[in-house]
C-alpha atoms as an extended CHARMM CRD file, in Angstrom:
* protein
*
       209  EXT
         1         1  MET       CA             -0.1790000000       -0.0610000000        0.2780000000  PROA      1               0.0000000000
         2         2  ASN       CA              1.3060000000        3.5290000000       -1.1270000000  PROA      2               0.0000000000
         3         3  ILE       CA              1.2630000000        5.5270000000        2.1060000000  PROA      3               0.0000000000
         4         4  THR       CA              1.9150000000        8.6390000000        0.3010000000  PROA      4               0.0000000000
         5         5  LEU       CA             -1.4160000000        7.9390000000       -1.7820000000  PROA      5               0.0000000000
         6         6  VAL       CA             -3.0920000000        6.9870000000        1.5130000000  PROA      6               0.0000000000
         7         7  PHE       CA             -1.9290000000       10.3340000000        2.8720000000  PROA      7               0.0000000000
         8         8  PHE       CA             -3.0550000000       12.6090000000        0.1750000000  PROA      8               0.0000000000
         9         9  THR       CA             -6.6290000000       10.8070000000       -0.2640000000  PROA      9               0.0000000000
        10        10  GLY       CA             -6.8870000000       11.3040000000        3.6400000000  PROA      10              0.0000000000
        11        11  LEU       CA             -6.2650000000       14.9550000000        2.9970000000  PROA      11              0.0000000000
        12        12  ILE       CA             -8.7390000000       15.4280000000       -0.1720000000  PROA      12              0.0000000000
        13        13  VAL       CA            -11.4500000000       13.4240000000        1.7770000000  PROA      13              0.0000000000
        14        14  ALA       CA            -10.8950000000       15.7190000000        4.8240000000  PROA      14              0.0000000000
        15        15  LEU       CA            -10.7890000000       18.9010000000        2.5940000000  PROA      15              0.0000000000
        16        16  ILE       CA            -14.3980000000       17.9160000000        1.1350000000  PROA      16              0.0000000000
        17        17  GLY       CA            -15.7430000000       17.2020000000        4.6690000000  PROA      17              0.0000000000
        18        18  VAL       CA            -14.7660000000       20.8110000000        5.6110000000  PROA      18              0.0000000000
        19        19  ILE       CA            -15.6970000000       22.7460000000        2.5020000000  PROA      19              0.0000000000
        20        20  PRO       CA            -19.3420000000       23.4520000000        3.8380000000  PROA      20              0.0000000000
        21        21  PRO       CA            -19.7410000000       26.7240000000        6.0210000000  PROA      21              0.0000000000
        22        22  GLY       CA            -19.7610000000       25.2990000000        9.7090000000  PROA      22              0.0000000000
        23        23  LEU       CA            -19.1630000000       26.5310000000       13.1190000000  PROA      23              0.0000000000
        24        24  LEU       CA            -15.4790000000       25.5200000000       13.2520000000  PROA      24              0.0000000000
        25        25  ASN       CA            -14.1890000000       26.9930000000        9.5100000000  PROA      25              0.0000000000
        26        26  MET       CA            -16.2600000000       30.0920000000       10.0910000000  PROA      26              0.0000000000
        27        27  THR       CA            -14.8870000000       30.5020000000       13.6740000000  PROA      27              0.0000000000
        28        28  ALA       CA            -11.3100000000       30.0690000000       12.7220000000  PROA      28              0.0000000000
        29        29  ALA       CA            -12.1180000000       32.9000000000        9.9060000000  PROA      29              0.0000000000
        30        30  LYS       CA            -13.6190000000       35.0220000000       12.3950000000  PROA      30              0.0000000000
        31        31  ILE       CA            -10.9110000000       34.8370000000       14.8750000000  PROA      31              0.0000000000
        32        32  SER       CA             -8.3390000000       35.4810000000       12.2790000000  PROA      32              0.0000000000
        33        33  LEU       CA            -10.1110000000       38.3890000000       10.7130000000  PROA      33              0.0000000000
        34        34  LYS       CA            -10.9490000000       40.3590000000       14.3080000000  PROA      34              0.0000000000
        35        35  GLU       CA             -8.0140000000       39.2380000000       16.5230000000  PROA      35              0.0000000000
        36        36  GLY       CA             -5.0330000000       38.5280000000       14.1220000000  PROA      36              0.0000000000
        37        37  HSD       CA             -3.7850000000       35.3800000000       11.7760000000  PROA      37              0.0000000000
        38        38  VAL       CA             -1.7340000000       33.9900000000       14.4700000000  PROA      38              0.0000000000
        39        39  ARG       CA             -4.8580000000       33.1440000000       16.7390000000  PROA      39              0.0000000000
        40        40  GLY       CA             -6.6690000000       32.0800000000       13.8210000000  PROA      40              0.0000000000
        41        41  VAL       CA             -3.7850000000       29.5930000000       13.1430000000  PROA      41              0.0000000000
        42        42  LEU       CA             -3.6240000000       28.5210000000       16.9070000000  PROA      42              0.0000000000
        43        43  PHE       CA             -7.4580000000       27.7090000000       16.9580000000  PROA      43              0.0000000000
        44        44  SER       CA             -6.8660000000       25.5330000000       13.8660000000  PROA      44              0.0000000000
        45        45  VAL       CA             -4.2910000000       23.6940000000       15.4100000000  PROA      45              0.0000000000
        46        46  GLY       CA             -6.3530000000       22.7760000000       18.2200000000  PROA      46              0.0000000000
        47        47  VAL       CA             -8.9930000000       21.8310000000       15.7910000000  PROA      47              0.0000000000
        48        48  CYS       CA             -6.8300000000       19.3200000000       14.0330000000  PROA      48              0.0000000000
        49        49  LEU       CA             -5.1390000000       17.8720000000       16.8790000000  PROA      49              0.0000000000
        50        50  VAL       CA             -8.7700000000       16.5660000000       17.9720000000  PROA      50              0.0000000000
        51        51  VAL       CA             -9.3870000000       15.6300000000       14.5100000000  PROA      51              0.0000000000
        52        52  LEU       CA             -6.3690000000       13.4450000000       14.6250000000  PROA      52              0.0000000000
        53        53  GLY       CA             -7.9070000000       11.6350000000       17.3200000000  PROA      53              0.0000000000
        54        54  GLN       CA            -11.3580000000       11.3770000000       16.0330000000  PROA      54              0.0000000000
        55        55  THR       CA            -10.0710000000       10.0720000000       12.4050000000  PROA      55              0.0000000000
        56        56  ALA       CA             -8.1820000000        7.6840000000       14.4150000000  PROA      56              0.0000000000
        57        57  ILE       CA            -11.2860000000        6.3610000000       16.1030000000  PROA      57              0.0000000000
        58        58  ALA       CA            -12.9920000000        6.2970000000       12.9640000000  PROA      58              0.0000000000
        59        59  ALA       CA            -10.7390000000        3.9830000000       11.2990000000  PROA      59              0.0000000000
        60        60  ILE       CA            -10.9650000000        1.6540000000       14.2350000000  PROA      60              0.0000000000
        61        61  PHE       CA            -14.9100000000        1.6970000000       14.2150000000  PROA      61              0.0000000000
        62        62  ALA       CA            -14.5020000000        0.9650000000       10.3660000000  PROA      62              0.0000000000
        63        63  LYS       CA            -12.2630000000       -1.9520000000       10.8440000000  PROA      63              0.0000000000
        64        64  TYR       CA            -14.6910000000       -3.5570000000       13.3430000000  PROA      64              0.0000000000
        65        65  LEU       CA            -17.7720000000       -2.8370000000       11.1780000000  PROA      65              0.0000000000
        66        66  SER       CA            -15.9280000000       -4.4530000000        8.0710000000  PROA      66              0.0000000000
        67        67  GLN       CA            -15.5370000000       -7.4450000000       10.3280000000  PROA      67              0.0000000000
        68        68  HSD       CA            -19.4530000000       -7.2390000000       11.5310000000  PROA      68              0.0000000000
        69        69  PRO       CA            -21.5950000000       -6.4600000000        8.5390000000  PROA      69              0.0000000000
        70        70  GLU       CA            -24.6330000000       -6.9030000000       10.2930000000  PROA      70              0.0000000000
        71        71  VAL       CA            -23.9400000000       -3.8390000000       12.8920000000  PROA      71              0.0000000000
        72        72  ILE       CA            -24.1470000000       -1.5590000000        9.8790000000  PROA      72              0.0000000000
        73        73  HSD       CA            -27.9780000000       -2.0230000000        9.4530000000  PROA      73              0.0000000000
        74        74  ILE       CA            -28.7060000000       -1.1780000000       12.8820000000  PROA      74              0.0000000000
        75        75  LEU       CA            -26.2730000000        1.9600000000       12.4900000000  PROA      75              0.0000000000
        76        76  GLN       CA            -28.0000000000        2.9800000000        9.4350000000  PROA      76              0.0000000000
        77        77  ARG       CA            -31.2820000000        3.4610000000       11.2010000000  PROA      77              0.0000000000
        78        78  VAL       CA            -29.7870000000        5.3440000000       13.8240000000  PROA      78              0.0000000000
        79        79  ALA       CA            -27.8850000000        7.6660000000       11.6360000000  PROA      79              0.0000000000
        80        80  PHE       CA            -31.0220000000        8.0470000000        9.4150000000  PROA      80              0.0000000000
        81        81  VAL       CA            -33.1220000000        9.5740000000       12.6660000000  PROA      81              0.0000000000
        82        82  ILE       CA            -29.9540000000       11.5300000000       13.7320000000  PROA      82              0.0000000000
        83        83  PHE       CA            -29.6460000000       13.1010000000       10.5910000000  PROA      83              0.0000000000
        84        84  VAL       CA            -33.1620000000       13.9260000000       10.0100000000  PROA      84              0.0000000000
        85        85  LEU       CA            -33.2070000000       15.4540000000       13.6180000000  PROA      85              0.0000000000
        86        86  ILE       CA            -29.9480000000       17.4930000000       12.6540000000  PROA      86              0.0000000000
        87        87  THR       CA            -31.8990000000       18.7110000000        9.3640000000  PROA      87              0.0000000000
        88        88  VAL       CA            -34.8570000000       19.9080000000       11.2840000000  PROA      88              0.0000000000
        89        89  TYR       CA            -32.7040000000       21.6360000000       13.8920000000  PROA      89              0.0000000000
        90        90  PHE       CA            -30.9010000000       23.7840000000       11.1140000000  PROA      90              0.0000000000
        91        91  PHE       CA            -33.6940000000       24.3010000000        9.1400000000  PROA      91              0.0000000000
        92        92  PHE       CA            -36.0430000000       25.2270000000       11.8060000000  PROA      92              0.0000000000
        93        93  ILE       CA            -34.6130000000       26.1010000000       15.1370000000  PROA      93              0.0000000000
        94        94  ALA       CA            -31.0840000000       27.1350000000       14.7320000000  PROA      94              0.0000000000
        95        95  LYS       CA            -32.1680000000       30.0680000000       12.2820000000  PROA      95              0.0000000000
        96        96  ALA       CA            -33.8140000000       31.7310000000       15.0650000000  PROA      96              0.0000000000
        97        97  GLN       CA            -30.6590000000       31.6730000000       17.6550000000  PROA      97              0.0000000000
        98        98  PRO       CA            -28.6540000000       35.1530000000       17.3620000000  PROA      98              0.0000000000
        99        99  SER       CA            -25.3260000000       34.7980000000       15.2690000000  PROA      99              0.0000000000
       100       100  SER       CA            -23.7010000000       36.8300000000       18.6630000000  PROA      100             0.0000000000
       101       101  GLN       CA            -24.1000000000       33.4810000000       20.4280000000  PROA      101             0.0000000000
       102       102  LEU       CA            -21.0740000000       32.2870000000       18.0200000000  PROA      102             0.0000000000
       103       103  GLN       CA            -18.6520000000       35.1700000000       18.5240000000  PROA      103             0.0000000000
       104       104  PRO       CA            -15.4360000000       33.9300000000       20.0130000000  PROA      104             0.0000000000
       105       105  LYS       CA            -14.8520000000       36.1530000000       23.4140000000  PROA      105             0.0000000000
       106       106  ILE       CA            -11.7980000000       34.5220000000       24.8680000000  PROA      106             0.0000000000
       107       107  LYS       CA             -8.7830000000       36.5810000000       24.0780000000  PROA      107             0.0000000000
       108       108  SER       CA             -5.7610000000       34.8630000000       25.3220000000  PROA      108             0.0000000000
       109       109  LYS       CA             -3.3170000000       32.8960000000       22.7240000000  PROA      109             0.0000000000
       110       110  HSD       CA             -3.5340000000       29.7900000000       24.5040000000  PROA      110             0.0000000000
       111       111  SER       CA             -7.0560000000       29.7690000000       25.2490000000  PROA      111             0.0000000000
       112       112  ARG       CA             -7.7410000000       30.1050000000       21.6280000000  PROA      112             0.0000000000
       113       113  PHE       CA             -5.8540000000       26.9680000000       20.8740000000  PROA      113             0.0000000000
       114       114  PHE       CA             -8.0710000000       25.1240000000       23.8020000000  PROA      114             0.0000000000
       115       115  GLN       CA            -10.8780000000       26.6880000000       22.3080000000  PROA      115             0.0000000000
       116       116  GLY       CA            -10.3520000000       25.1400000000       18.9210000000  PROA      116             0.0000000000
       117       117  MET       CA             -9.7980000000       21.9270000000       20.7660000000  PROA      117             0.0000000000
       118       118  PHE       CA            -13.0020000000       21.8290000000       22.8090000000  PROA      118             0.0000000000
       119       119  MET       CA            -15.1890000000       22.9380000000       19.7770000000  PROA      119             0.0000000000
       120       120  SER       CA            -13.7740000000       20.3440000000       17.7410000000  PROA      120             0.0000000000
       121       121  ALA       CA            -14.3080000000       17.8490000000       20.4030000000  PROA      121             0.0000000000
       122       122  ILE       CA            -17.9190000000       18.5540000000       20.7040000000  PROA      122             0.0000000000
       123       123  ASN       CA            -18.1640000000       18.2870000000       16.6500000000  PROA      123             0.0000000000
       124       124  MET       CA            -18.5150000000       14.5570000000       16.4720000000  PROA      124             0.0000000000
       125       125  PHE       CA            -19.3010000000       14.4830000000       12.4210000000  PROA      125             0.0000000000
       126       126  PRO       CA            -15.5500000000       13.5390000000       11.4350000000  PROA      126             0.0000000000
       127       127  ILE       CA            -16.1460000000       10.1660000000       13.2750000000  PROA      127             0.0000000000
       128       128  PRO       CA            -19.0930000000        8.7600000000       11.4240000000  PROA      128             0.0000000000
       129       129  TYR       CA            -17.7460000000       10.8610000000        8.2720000000  PROA      129             0.0000000000
       130       130  HSD       CA            -14.3480000000        9.3480000000        8.1340000000  PROA      130             0.0000000000
       131       131  ALA       CA            -15.6770000000        5.9080000000        9.1620000000  PROA      131             0.0000000000
       132       132  TYR       CA            -17.9900000000        5.7710000000        6.1700000000  PROA      132             0.0000000000
       133       133  MET       CA            -15.0840000000        6.9240000000        4.0130000000  PROA      133             0.0000000000
       134       134  THR       CA            -12.4740000000        4.4910000000        5.1630000000  PROA      134             0.0000000000
       135       135  LEU       CA            -14.7280000000        1.7480000000        4.5790000000  PROA      135             0.0000000000
       136       136  THR       CA            -15.6630000000        2.8160000000        0.9170000000  PROA      136             0.0000000000
       137       137  LEU       CA            -11.6580000000        3.1900000000        0.0990000000  PROA      137             0.0000000000
       138       138  ALA       CA            -11.1400000000       -0.1390000000        1.7460000000  PROA      138             0.0000000000
       139       139  SER       CA            -13.7310000000       -1.6680000000       -0.2300000000  PROA      139             0.0000000000
       140       140  VAL       CA            -12.1130000000       -0.2670000000       -3.6600000000  PROA      140             0.0000000000
       141       141  GLY       CA             -8.6010000000       -1.1450000000       -2.5570000000  PROA      141             0.0000000000
       142       142  LEU       CA             -7.5460000000        2.5940000000       -1.7750000000  PROA      142             0.0000000000
       143       143  LEU       CA             -6.6880000000        2.0180000000        1.9780000000  PROA      143             0.0000000000
       144       144  ASN       CA             -6.3570000000       -1.1120000000        4.4370000000  PROA      144             0.0000000000
       145       145  PHE       CA             -6.6450000000       -1.3990000000        8.0600000000  PROA      145             0.0000000000
       146       146  GLU       CA             -2.9550000000       -1.9950000000        8.8290000000  PROA      146             0.0000000000
       147       147  LYS       CA             -1.5350000000        0.6470000000       11.0890000000  PROA      147             0.0000000000
       148       148  LEU       CA              1.0010000000        2.3800000000        8.8620000000  PROA      148             0.0000000000
       149       149  SER       CA             -2.1450000000        2.8350000000        6.3560000000  PROA      149             0.0000000000
       150       150  ILE       CA             -4.1060000000        4.0390000000        9.1620000000  PROA      150             0.0000000000
       151       151  ALA       CA             -1.7940000000        6.4660000000       10.5410000000  PROA      151             0.0000000000
       152       152  SER       CA             -0.8850000000        7.8960000000        6.8630000000  PROA      152             0.0000000000
       153       153  TYR       CA             -4.7050000000        8.4570000000        6.5300000000  PROA      153             0.0000000000
       154       154  VAL       CA             -5.1510000000       10.1820000000        9.9350000000  PROA      154             0.0000000000
       155       155  ALA       CA             -2.3390000000       12.3650000000        9.1620000000  PROA      155             0.0000000000
       156       156  GLY       CA             -3.6550000000       13.3180000000        6.0730000000  PROA      156             0.0000000000
       157       157  ALA       CA             -7.1690000000       13.9950000000        7.5770000000  PROA      157             0.0000000000
       158       158  GLY       CA             -5.6480000000       16.2980000000       10.0340000000  PROA      158             0.0000000000
       159       159  MET       CA             -3.4900000000       18.3680000000        7.3070000000  PROA      159             0.0000000000
       160       160  GLY       CA             -6.5270000000       18.5520000000        5.1140000000  PROA      160             0.0000000000
       161       161  THR       CA             -8.7000000000       20.0380000000        7.7540000000  PROA      161             0.0000000000
       162       162  PHE       CA             -5.9940000000       22.7170000000        8.5490000000  PROA      162             0.0000000000
       163       163  VAL       CA             -5.7910000000       23.3730000000        4.9740000000  PROA      163             0.0000000000
       164       164  MET       CA             -9.2820000000       24.3080000000        4.5440000000  PROA      164             0.0000000000
       165       165  LEU       CA             -9.3930000000       26.1310000000        7.7390000000  PROA      165             0.0000000000
       166       166  TYR       CA             -6.4050000000       28.5210000000        6.1610000000  PROA      166             0.0000000000
       167       167  ILE       CA             -8.3730000000       28.6860000000        3.1980000000  PROA      167             0.0000000000
       168       168  TYR       CA            -11.2780000000       30.2280000000        5.0510000000  PROA      168             0.0000000000
       169       169  MET       CA             -9.0500000000       32.6800000000        7.0550000000  PROA      169             0.0000000000
       170       170  PHE       CA             -7.0980000000       33.4060000000        3.9990000000  PROA      170             0.0000000000
       171       171  PHE       CA            -10.4080000000       34.6280000000        1.9900000000  PROA      171             0.0000000000
       172       172  PHE       CA            -11.9890000000       36.3450000000        5.0510000000  PROA      172             0.0000000000
       173       173  ASP       CA             -8.5220000000       38.4240000000        5.3720000000  PROA      173             0.0000000000
       174       174  LYS       CA             -8.8020000000       39.3280000000        1.6270000000  PROA      174             0.0000000000
       175       175  ILE       CA            -12.5420000000       40.6360000000        1.8810000000  PROA      175             0.0000000000
       176       176  GLY       CA            -12.2920000000       42.4620000000        5.1890000000  PROA      176             0.0000000000
       177       177  THR       CA            -15.4610000000       42.4950000000        6.9880000000  PROA      177             0.0000000000
       178       178  LYS       CA            -17.7650000000       41.5440000000        4.0670000000  PROA      178             0.0000000000
       179       179  PRO       CA            -19.1720000000       38.4540000000        5.5210000000  PROA      179             0.0000000000
       180       180  ILE       CA            -18.9820000000       35.0320000000        3.1740000000  PROA      180             0.0000000000
       181       181  ALA       CA            -22.4350000000       33.9740000000        4.5740000000  PROA      181             0.0000000000
       182       182  SER       CA            -24.7980000000       34.8320000000        6.7590000000  PROA      182             0.0000000000
       183       183  GLN       CA            -25.4660000000       32.9420000000        9.9540000000  PROA      183             0.0000000000
       184       184  LYS       CA            -29.0270000000       32.1240000000        8.3720000000  PROA      184             0.0000000000
       185       185  ASN       CA            -27.4250000000       30.7340000000        4.9430000000  PROA      185             0.0000000000
       186       186  MET       CA            -24.8760000000       28.6490000000        6.6840000000  PROA      186             0.0000000000
       187       187  ASN       CA            -27.5500000000       26.8320000000        8.7140000000  PROA      187             0.0000000000
       188       188  TYR       CA            -29.6460000000       26.2040000000        5.4520000000  PROA      188             0.0000000000
       189       189  SER       CA            -26.2160000000       24.8440000000        3.9980000000  PROA      189             0.0000000000
       190       190  ILE       CA            -25.8660000000       22.4020000000        7.0940000000  PROA      190             0.0000000000
       191       191  GLY       CA            -29.3690000000       21.5830000000        7.1170000000  PROA      191             0.0000000000
       192       192  ALA       CA            -29.4010000000       20.7960000000        3.4230000000  PROA      192             0.0000000000
       193       193  ILE       CA            -26.3660000000       18.6980000000        3.4520000000  PROA      193             0.0000000000
       194       194  THR       CA            -27.6030000000       16.4870000000        6.3490000000  PROA      194             0.0000000000
       195       195  GLY       CA            -30.8880000000       16.3560000000        4.4090000000  PROA      195             0.0000000000
       196       196  VAL       CA            -29.3210000000       14.8260000000        1.3890000000  PROA      196             0.0000000000
       197       197  ILE       CA            -27.2750000000       12.2230000000        3.6520000000  PROA      197             0.0000000000
       198       198  ALA       CA            -30.5070000000       11.4900000000        5.3580000000  PROA      198             0.0000000000
       199       199  MET       CA            -32.2080000000       10.7620000000        2.0660000000  PROA      199             0.0000000000
       200       200  ILE       CA            -29.1840000000        8.6020000000        0.6130000000  PROA      200             0.0000000000
       201       201  THR       CA            -29.4080000000        6.8170000000        4.2580000000  PROA      201             0.0000000000
       202       202  LEU       CA            -33.1060000000        6.2140000000        3.8390000000  PROA      202             0.0000000000
       203       203  PHE       CA            -32.3280000000        5.0340000000        0.1240000000  PROA      203             0.0000000000
       204       204  ASN       CA            -29.7120000000        2.2350000000        1.3790000000  PROA      204             0.0000000000
       205       205  ILE       CA            -32.3010000000        1.0770000000        4.1400000000  PROA      205             0.0000000000
       206       206  LEU       CA            -35.2870000000        0.5580000000        1.9060000000  PROA      206             0.0000000000
       207       207  LYS       CA            -32.6180000000       -1.3710000000       -0.6320000000  PROA      207             0.0000000000
       208       208  ASP       CA            -31.6370000000       -3.6270000000        2.0270000000  PROA      208             0.0000000000
       209       209  LEU       CA            -35.0700000000       -4.7410000000        2.8030000000  PROA      209             0.0000000000
């Protein structure tokens, strides 16, 4: 297994996963714009360290699922309910919350790092996302569950997450105070993504009946 290929595969997968406007990338951009580039980078490093752990957990979980396919059917049903609830939340509940709740208030550089770790830790999307992707990549021969292969994928995922956060910071710095997207549009974007995932999951459940 070419570990370089696995690394860049993990990088690309992570890039795709962080492209939609979300709490982490938008917060990194806002911190960079309001408090300076260094603080935004520190926040992003904290995020990525947690992502490394989450991706490793996802790979271990995916390895277990590959050996117990019957568990996948149960998880599909659980995932469908979760994604439907998340979609409802972002379309009908989150949009009513004032955006000031998302404004970062911590000022010290070290606290930005730990804030990134905390916000990344409560964001559990990377675990099911990377578990699904590692299963898919393993099924097409682009990844195996050996330690070196998994380590390469995890490292690539961490780097890909950082690159996308940096891209958000870069574009925010370029456009100044003009917002990339309103909080309302951000919520709709996330809700639309989770809605599509819910429909795909439902299709897979019905197909297996």
